[in-house]
Coordinates of C-alpha atoms in Angstrom, one line a residue:
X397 CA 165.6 1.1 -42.8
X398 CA 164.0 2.3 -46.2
X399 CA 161.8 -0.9 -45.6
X400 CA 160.6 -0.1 -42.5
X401 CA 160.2 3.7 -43.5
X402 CA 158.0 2.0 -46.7
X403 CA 156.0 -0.1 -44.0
X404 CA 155.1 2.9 -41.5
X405 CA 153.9 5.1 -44.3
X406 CA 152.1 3.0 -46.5
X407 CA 151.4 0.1 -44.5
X408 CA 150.7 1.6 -40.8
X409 CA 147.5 3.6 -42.0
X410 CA 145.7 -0.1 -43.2
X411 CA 146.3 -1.4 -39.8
X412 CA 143.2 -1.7 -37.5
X413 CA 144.2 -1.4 -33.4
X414 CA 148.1 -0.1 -35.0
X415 CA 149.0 3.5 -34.0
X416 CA 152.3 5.2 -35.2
X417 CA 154.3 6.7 -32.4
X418 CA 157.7 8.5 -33.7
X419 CA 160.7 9.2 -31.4
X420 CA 163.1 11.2 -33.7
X421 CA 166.4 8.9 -33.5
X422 CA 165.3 5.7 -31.5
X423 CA 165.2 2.4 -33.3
X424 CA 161.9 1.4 -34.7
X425 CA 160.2 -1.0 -32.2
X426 CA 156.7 -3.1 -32.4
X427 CA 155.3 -2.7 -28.4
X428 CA 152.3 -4.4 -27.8
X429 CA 149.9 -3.3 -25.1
X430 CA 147.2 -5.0 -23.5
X431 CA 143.3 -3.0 -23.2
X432 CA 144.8 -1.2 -19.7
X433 CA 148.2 0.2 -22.4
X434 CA 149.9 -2.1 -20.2
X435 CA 153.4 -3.0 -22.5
X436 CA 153.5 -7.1 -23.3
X437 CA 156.3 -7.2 -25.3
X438 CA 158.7 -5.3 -27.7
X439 CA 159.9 -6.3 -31.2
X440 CA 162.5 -4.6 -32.8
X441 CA 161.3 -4.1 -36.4
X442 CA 165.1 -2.6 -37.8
X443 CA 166.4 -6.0 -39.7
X444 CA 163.0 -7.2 -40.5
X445 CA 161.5 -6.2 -44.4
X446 CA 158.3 -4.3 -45.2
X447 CA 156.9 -7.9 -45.7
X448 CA 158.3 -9.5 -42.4
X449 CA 156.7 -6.7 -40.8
X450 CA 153.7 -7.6 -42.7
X451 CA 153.4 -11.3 -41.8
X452 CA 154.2 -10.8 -38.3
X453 CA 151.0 -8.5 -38.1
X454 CA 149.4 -11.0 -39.8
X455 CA 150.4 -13.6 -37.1
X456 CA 149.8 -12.0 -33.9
X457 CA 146.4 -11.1 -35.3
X458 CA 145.6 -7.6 -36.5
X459 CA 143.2 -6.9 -39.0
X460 CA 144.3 -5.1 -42.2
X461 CA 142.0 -2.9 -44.0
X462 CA 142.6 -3.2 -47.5
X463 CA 141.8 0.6 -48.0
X464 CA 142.7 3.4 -44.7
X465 CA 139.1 4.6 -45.1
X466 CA 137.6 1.2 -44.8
X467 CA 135.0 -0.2 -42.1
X468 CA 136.5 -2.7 -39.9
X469 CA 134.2 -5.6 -39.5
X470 CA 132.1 -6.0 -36.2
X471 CA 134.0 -9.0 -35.7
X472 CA 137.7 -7.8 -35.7
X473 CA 136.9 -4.3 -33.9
X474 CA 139.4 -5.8 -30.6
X475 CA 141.5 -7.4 -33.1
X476 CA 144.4 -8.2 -32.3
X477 CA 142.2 -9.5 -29.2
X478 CA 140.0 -12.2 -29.3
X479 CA 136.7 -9.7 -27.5
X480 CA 136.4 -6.9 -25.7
X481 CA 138.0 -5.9 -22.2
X482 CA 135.0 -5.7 -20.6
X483 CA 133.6 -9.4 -21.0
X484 CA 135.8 -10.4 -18.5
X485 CA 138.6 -9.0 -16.9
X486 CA 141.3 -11.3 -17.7
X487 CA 144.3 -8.3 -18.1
X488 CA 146.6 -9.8 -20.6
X489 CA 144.8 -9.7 -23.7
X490 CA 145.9 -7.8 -26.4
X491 CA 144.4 -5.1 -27.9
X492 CA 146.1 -2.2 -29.1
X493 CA 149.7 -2.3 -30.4
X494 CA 152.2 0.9 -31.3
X495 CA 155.5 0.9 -33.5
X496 CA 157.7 3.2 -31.4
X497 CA 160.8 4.2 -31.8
X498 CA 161.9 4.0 -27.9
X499 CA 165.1 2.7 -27.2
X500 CA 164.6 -0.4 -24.3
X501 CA 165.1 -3.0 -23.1
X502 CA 164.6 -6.1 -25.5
X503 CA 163.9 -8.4 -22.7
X504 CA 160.1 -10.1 -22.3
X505 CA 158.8 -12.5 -20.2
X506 CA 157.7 -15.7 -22.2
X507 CA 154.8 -16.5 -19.8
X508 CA 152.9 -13.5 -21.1
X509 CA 154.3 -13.4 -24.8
X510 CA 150.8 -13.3 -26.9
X511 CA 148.6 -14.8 -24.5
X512 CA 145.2 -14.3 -26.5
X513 CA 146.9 -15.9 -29.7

């Protein structure tokens, strides 16, 4: 838990299109929403280390800043989507993902598991 504790206060803050939502006693979660905050899927972050945490980031595609205060490049500004919503309409691309501690269910549906990866 202190690893995922280390992660939401010193990584969270570097992560572009990552927002911090805390539900005092709930088990820390990774949901990730498409552009309409439509949920996509839910990873449970509670056994995984600061880097694990880190490298899945990395994976599903969101940009980390190496300082808070930095710009985010034109380029990633969607990231972890690959453009904006509003090229198309296409309603499974990712864009905006929270770590919540919401107790849920665990279950996703594989067909729509990081379609815009």
């Amino acid at each position: 838990c202190l690893q995922v504790k280390a992660f939401v206060m010193q990584d969270i803050p570097l992560y572009h299109n990552l927002v911090m939502k805390h539900i005092p006693g709930a088990d820390p979660e990774l949901v990730l929403l498409n552009h309409y905050y439509e949920e996509l899927d839910r990873i449970a972050l509670t056994d995984m280390t600061r880097s694990e945490i880190n490298e899945l980031l990395e994976k599903l595609g969101f940009y980390k800043k190496a300082q808070p205060e930095d710009e985010v490049p034109e380029e990633f500004r969607f990231a972890p989507a690959k453009d904006s919503p509003f090229k198309d309409e296409r309603p499974f691309k990712s864009s905006m993902s929270t770590v919540d501690t919401e107790n849920a269910s665990s279950e996703s549906n594989p067909e729509v598991k990081h379609t815009d990866l």
